[in-house]
mmCIF file of C-alpha atoms and ligand atoms in Angstrom:
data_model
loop_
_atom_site.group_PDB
_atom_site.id
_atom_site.type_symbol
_atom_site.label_atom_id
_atom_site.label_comp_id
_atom_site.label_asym_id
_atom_site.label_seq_id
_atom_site.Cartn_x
_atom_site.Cartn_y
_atom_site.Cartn_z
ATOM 1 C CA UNK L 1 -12.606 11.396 34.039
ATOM 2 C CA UNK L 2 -12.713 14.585 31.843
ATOM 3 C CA UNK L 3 -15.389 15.149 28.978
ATOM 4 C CA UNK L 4 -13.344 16.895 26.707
ATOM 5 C CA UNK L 5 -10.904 14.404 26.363
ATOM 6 C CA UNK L 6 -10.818 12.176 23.184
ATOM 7 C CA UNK L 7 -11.882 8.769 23.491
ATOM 8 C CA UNK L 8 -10.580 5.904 21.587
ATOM 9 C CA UNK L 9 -11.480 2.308 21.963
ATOM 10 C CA UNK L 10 -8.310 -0.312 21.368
ATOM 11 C CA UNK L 11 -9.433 -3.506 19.594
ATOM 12 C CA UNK L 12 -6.319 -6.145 19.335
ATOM 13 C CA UNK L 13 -6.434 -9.299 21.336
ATOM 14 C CA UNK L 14 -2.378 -9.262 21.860
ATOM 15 C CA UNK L 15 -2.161 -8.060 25.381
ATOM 16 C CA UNK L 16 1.305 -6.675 24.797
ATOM 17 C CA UNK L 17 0.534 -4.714 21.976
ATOM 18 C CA UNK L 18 -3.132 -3.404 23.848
ATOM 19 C CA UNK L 19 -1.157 -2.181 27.022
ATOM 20 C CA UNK L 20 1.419 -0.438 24.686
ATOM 21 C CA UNK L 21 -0.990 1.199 22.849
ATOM 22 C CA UNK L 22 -3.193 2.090 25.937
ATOM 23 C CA UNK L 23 -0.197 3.670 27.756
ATOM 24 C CA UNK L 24 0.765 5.883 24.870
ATOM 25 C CA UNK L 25 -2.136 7.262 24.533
ATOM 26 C CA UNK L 26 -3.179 7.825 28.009
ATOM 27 C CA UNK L 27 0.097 9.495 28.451
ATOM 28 C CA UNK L 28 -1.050 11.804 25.758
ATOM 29 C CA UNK L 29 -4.362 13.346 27.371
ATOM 30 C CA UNK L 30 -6.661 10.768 25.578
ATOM 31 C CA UNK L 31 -9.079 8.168 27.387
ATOM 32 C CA UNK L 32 -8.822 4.750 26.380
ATOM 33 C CA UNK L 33 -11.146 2.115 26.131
ATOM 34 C CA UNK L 34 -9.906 -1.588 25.154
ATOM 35 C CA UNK L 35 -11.349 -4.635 24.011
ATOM 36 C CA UNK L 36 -9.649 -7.714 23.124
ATOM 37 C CA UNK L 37 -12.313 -9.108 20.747
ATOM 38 C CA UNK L 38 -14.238 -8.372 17.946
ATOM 39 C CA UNK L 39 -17.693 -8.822 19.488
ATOM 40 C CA UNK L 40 -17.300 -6.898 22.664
ATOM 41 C CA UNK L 41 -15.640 -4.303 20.025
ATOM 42 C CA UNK L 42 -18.262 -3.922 18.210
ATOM 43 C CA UNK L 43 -20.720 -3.484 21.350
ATOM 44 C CA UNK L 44 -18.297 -1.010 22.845
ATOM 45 C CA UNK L 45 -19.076 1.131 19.514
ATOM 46 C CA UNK L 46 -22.436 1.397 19.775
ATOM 47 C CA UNK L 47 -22.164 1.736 23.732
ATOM 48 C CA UNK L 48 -19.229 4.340 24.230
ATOM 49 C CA UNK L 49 -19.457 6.408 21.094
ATOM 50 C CA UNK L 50 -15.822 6.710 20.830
ATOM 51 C CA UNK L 51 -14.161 9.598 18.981
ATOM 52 C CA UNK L 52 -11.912 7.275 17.216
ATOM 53 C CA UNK L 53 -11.161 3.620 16.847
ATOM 54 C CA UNK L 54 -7.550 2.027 16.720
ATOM 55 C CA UNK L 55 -8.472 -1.753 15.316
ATOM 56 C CA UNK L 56 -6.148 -4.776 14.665
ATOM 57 C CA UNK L 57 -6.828 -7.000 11.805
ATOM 58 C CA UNK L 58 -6.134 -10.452 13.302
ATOM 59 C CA UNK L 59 -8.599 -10.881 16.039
ATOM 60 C CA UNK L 60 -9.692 -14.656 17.078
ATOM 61 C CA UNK L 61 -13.499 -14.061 16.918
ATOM 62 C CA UNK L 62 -13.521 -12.462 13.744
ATOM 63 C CA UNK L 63 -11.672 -11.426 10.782
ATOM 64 C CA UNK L 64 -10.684 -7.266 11.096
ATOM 65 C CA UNK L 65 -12.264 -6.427 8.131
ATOM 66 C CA UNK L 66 -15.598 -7.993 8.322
ATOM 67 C CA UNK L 67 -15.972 -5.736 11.535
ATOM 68 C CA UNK L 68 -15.480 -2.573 10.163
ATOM 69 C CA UNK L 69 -18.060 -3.732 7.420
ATOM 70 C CA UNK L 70 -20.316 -3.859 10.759
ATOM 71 C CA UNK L 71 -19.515 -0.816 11.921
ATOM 72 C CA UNK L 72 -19.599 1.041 8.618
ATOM 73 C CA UNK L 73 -23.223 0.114 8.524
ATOM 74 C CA UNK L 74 -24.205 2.502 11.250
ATOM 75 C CA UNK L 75 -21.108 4.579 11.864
ATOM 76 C CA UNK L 76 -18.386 6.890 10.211
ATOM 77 C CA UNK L 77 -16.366 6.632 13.306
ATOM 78 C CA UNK L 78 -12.987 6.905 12.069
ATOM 79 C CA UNK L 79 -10.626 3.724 12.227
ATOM 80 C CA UNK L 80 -6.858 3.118 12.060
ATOM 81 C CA UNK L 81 -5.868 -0.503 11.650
ATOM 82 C CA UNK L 82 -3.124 -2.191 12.817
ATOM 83 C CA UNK L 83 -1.622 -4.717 10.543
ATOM 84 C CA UNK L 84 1.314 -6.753 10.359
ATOM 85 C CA UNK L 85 3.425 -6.626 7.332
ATOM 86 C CA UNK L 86 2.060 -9.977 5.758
ATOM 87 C CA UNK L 87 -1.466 -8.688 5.504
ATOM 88 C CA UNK L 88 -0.654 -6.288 2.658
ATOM 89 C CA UNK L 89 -4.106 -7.313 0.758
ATOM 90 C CA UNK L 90 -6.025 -7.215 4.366
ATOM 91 C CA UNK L 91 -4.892 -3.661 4.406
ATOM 92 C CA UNK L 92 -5.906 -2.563 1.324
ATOM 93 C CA UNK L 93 -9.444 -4.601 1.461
ATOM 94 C CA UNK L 94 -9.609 -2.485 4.929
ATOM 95 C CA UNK L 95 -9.475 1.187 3.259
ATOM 96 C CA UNK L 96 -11.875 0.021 0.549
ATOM 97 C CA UNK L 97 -14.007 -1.141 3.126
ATOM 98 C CA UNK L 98 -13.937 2.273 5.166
ATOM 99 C CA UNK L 99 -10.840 2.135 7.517
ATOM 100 C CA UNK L 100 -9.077 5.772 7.433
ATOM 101 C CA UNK L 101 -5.890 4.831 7.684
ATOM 102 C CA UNK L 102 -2.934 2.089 8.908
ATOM 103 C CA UNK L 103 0.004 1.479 10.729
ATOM 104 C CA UNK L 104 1.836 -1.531 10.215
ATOM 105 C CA UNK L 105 3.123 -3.473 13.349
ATOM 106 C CA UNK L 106 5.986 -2.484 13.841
ATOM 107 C CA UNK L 107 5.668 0.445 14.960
ATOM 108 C CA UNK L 108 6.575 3.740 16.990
ATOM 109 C CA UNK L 109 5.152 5.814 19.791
ATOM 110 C CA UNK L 110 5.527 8.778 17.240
ATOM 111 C CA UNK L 111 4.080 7.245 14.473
ATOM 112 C CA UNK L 112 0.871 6.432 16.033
ATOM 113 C CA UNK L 113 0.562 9.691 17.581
ATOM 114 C CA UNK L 114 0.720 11.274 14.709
ATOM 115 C CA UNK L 115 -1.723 8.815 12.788
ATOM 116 C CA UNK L 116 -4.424 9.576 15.413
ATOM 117 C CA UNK L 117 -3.560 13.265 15.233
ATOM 118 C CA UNK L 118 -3.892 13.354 11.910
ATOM 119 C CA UNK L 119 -7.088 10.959 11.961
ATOM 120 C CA UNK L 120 -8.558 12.954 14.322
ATOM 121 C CA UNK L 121 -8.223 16.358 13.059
ATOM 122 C CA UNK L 122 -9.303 15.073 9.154
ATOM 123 C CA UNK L 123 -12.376 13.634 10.338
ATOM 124 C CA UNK L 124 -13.561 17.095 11.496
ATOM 125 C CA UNK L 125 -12.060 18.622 8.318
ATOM 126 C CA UNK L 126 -14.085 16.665 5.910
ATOM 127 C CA UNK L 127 -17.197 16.928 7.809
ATOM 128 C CA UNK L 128 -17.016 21.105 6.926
ATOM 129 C CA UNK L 129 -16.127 20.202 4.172
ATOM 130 C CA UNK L 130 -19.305 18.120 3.208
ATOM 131 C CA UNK L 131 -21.623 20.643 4.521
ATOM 132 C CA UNK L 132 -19.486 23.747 3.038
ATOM 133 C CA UNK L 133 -19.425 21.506 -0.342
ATOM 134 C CA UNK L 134 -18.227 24.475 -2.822
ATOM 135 C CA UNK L 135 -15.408 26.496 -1.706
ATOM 136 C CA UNK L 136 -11.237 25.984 -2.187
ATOM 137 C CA UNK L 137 -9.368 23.687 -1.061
ATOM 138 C CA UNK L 138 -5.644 24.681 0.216
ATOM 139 C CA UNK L 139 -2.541 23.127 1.503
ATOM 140 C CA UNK L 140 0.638 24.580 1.259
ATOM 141 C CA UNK L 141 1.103 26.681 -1.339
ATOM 142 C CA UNK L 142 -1.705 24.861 -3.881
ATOM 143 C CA UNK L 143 -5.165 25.723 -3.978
ATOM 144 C CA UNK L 144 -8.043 24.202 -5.620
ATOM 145 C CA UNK L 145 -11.282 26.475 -6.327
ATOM 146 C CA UNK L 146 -13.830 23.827 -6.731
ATOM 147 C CA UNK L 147 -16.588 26.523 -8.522
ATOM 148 C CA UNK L 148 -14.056 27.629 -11.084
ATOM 149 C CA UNK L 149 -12.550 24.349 -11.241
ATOM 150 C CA UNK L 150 -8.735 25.472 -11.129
ATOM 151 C CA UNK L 151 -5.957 24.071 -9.105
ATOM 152 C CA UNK L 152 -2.902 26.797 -8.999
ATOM 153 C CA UNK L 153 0.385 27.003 -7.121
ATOM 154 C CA UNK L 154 1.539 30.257 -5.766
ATOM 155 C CA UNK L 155 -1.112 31.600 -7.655
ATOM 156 C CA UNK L 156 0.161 30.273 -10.971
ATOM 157 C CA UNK L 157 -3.061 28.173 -12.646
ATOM 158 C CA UNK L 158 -1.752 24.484 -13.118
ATOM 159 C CA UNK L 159 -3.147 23.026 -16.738
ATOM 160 C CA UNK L 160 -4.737 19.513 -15.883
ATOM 161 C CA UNK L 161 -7.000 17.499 -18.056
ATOM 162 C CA UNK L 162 -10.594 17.165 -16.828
ATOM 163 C CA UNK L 163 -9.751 13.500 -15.265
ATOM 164 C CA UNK L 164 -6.960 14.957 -13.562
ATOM 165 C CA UNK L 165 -8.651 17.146 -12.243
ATOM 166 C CA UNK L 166 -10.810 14.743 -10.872
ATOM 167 C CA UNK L 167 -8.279 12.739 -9.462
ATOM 168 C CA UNK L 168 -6.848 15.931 -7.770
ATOM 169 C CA UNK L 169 -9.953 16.816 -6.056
ATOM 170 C CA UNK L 170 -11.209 13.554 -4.881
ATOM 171 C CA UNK L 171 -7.800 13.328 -3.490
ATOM 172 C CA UNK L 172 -8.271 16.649 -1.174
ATOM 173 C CA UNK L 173 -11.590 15.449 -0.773
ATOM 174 C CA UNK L 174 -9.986 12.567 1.614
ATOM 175 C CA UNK L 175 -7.190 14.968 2.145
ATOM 176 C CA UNK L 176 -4.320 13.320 4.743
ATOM 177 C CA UNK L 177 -5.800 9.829 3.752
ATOM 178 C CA UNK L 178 -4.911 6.918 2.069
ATOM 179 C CA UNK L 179 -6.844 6.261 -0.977
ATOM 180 C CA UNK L 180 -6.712 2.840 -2.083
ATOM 181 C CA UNK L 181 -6.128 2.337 -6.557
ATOM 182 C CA UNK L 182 -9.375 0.451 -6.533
ATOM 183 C CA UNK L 183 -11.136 3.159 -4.705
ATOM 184 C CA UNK L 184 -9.957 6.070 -6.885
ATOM 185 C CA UNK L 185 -10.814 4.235 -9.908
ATOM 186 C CA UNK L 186 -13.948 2.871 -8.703
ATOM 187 C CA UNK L 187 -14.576 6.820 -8.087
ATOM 188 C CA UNK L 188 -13.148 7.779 -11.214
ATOM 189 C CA UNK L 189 -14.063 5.883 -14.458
ATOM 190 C CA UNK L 190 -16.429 3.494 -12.527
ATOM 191 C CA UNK L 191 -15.431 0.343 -13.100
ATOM 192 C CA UNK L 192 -12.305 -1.884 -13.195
ATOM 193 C CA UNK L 193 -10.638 -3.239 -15.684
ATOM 194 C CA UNK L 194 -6.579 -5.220 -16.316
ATOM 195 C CA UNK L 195 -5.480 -1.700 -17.442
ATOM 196 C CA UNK L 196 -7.235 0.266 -14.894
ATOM 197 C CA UNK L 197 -4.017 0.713 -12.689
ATOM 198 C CA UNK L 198 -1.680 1.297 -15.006
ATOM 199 C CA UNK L 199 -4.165 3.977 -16.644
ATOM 200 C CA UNK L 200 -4.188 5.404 -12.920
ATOM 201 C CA UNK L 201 -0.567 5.078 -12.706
ATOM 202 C CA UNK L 202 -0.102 7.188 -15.673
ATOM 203 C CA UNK L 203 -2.615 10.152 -14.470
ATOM 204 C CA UNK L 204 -0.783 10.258 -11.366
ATOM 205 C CA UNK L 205 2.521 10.395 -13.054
ATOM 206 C CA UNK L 206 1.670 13.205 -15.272
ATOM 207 C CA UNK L 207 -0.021 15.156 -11.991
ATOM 208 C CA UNK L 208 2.791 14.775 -9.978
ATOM 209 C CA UNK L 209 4.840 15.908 -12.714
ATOM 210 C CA UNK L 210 2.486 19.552 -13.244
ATOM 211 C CA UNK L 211 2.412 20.301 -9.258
ATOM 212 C CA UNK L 212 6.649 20.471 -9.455
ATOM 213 C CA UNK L 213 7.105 17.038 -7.346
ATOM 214 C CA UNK L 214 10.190 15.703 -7.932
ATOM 215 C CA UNK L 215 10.140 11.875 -7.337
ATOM 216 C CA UNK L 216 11.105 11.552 -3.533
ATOM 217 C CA UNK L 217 9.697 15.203 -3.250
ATOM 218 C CA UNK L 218 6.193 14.660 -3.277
ATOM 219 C CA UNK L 219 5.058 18.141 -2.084
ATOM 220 C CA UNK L 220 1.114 17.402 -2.144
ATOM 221 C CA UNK L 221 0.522 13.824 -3.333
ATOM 222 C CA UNK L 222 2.694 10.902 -1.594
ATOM 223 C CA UNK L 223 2.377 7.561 -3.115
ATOM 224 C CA UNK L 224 1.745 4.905 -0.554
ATOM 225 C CA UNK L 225 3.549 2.140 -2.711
ATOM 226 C CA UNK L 226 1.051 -0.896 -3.751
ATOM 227 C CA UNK L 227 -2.052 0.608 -1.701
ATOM 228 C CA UNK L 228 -2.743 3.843 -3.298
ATOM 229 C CA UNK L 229 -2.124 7.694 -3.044
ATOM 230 C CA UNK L 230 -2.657 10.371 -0.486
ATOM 231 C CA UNK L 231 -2.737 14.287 -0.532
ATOM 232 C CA UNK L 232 -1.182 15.643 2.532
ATOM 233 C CA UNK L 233 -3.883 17.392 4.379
ATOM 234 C CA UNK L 234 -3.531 21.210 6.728
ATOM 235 C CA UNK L 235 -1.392 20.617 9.931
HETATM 236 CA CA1 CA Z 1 -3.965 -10.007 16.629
#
């Protein structure tokens, strides 16, 4: 067994689905760990330190999201759930709750590979980035300078209002994950209210709109339709 291999710990109670996963990922150069319940899951955390945790949402012993509540408590372990397509709200309540990002079932060898890629590699990036704290942000062609407070393309400064702004950097803040509407607001104007979403809606609208994206063309900022937004982070 090598050291400097990944390790991720499988938590999904479908045998099928656990073997898939396993095999895909061991074919890839990382080691696996599996459990098929919630409780042994959860020991397996705090036992095996693993790098990264891919977690199903239907287990029989407990409900998905109540264990990365758990784990949240003592860990920032990043998580990728697994849902199936009728658990839209589950998936949402499992970003607010901490998870970093989903794949619903369905789904392909590539697509999870490059979910844990990605997973993987932004985990690291945003811990430099909370000890570095000031400093720019870039990703393709934009870059934010958090001192001066400036976003620009190609050099070119982009005008944004000041909660625009915010919205842009809490975005590359969590850059290459999902952030859920109730999160961003939450983060933004602090609490909810009926016309919190469509206020967000129209922000978003108007920022997409100054970077250049085209709708379908969504250079920086994708929209993850009825969960949230996400800024593409550095490959
Ligand atoms: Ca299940």
């Amino acid at each position: 067994m090598s050291s400097n291999k990944y390790r991720i710990l499988i938590i999904e109670d479908e045998l099928n689905i656990r073997s898939f996963v396993k095999t895909i990922l061991e074919t890839n150069g990382y080691q696996v760990l599996t459990s098929g319940t919630a409780k042994q899951g959860e020991w397996m955390v705090t036992s095996h330190c693993p790098d990264l945790i891919i977690l199903d949402l239907g287990l029989p012993d407990m409900d998905g999201v109540e264990l990365i509540k758990k784990i949240r408590k003592f860990s920032r372990v990043p998580i990728i759930v697994l849902s199936a397509r009728t658990d839209e709200n589950d998936k949402v309540s499992a970003l607010d709750f901490g998870a970093n990002d989903y794949v619903t079932k369905p789904f392909g060898t590539a697509e999870l590979l490059a979910r844990v890629r990605a997973t993987l590699r932004n985990s690291h990036h945003n811990t430099e980035l909370t000890n570095g704290q000031y400093g720019k942000f870039v990703v393709k062609d934009m870059e934010i300078d958090y001192d001066r407070r400036i976003v620009s393309i190609k050099h070119q400064e982009i005008k944004l209002t000041q909660t625009e702004y915010n919205i842009v950097t809490l975005l590359s803040e969590h850059a290459g994950r999902v952030l859920t509407y109730a999160f961003i607001i939450h983060a933004i104007w602090g609490s909810a209210d009926s016309g919190s979403i469509k206020k967000l809606q129209v922000n978003m609208a108007n920022i997409r709109k100054k970077l250049g994206s085209k709708p379908g063309d969504n250079q920086y900022i994708s929209n993850e339709l009825g969960v949230g937004y996400r800024m593409y982070g550095n490959e």
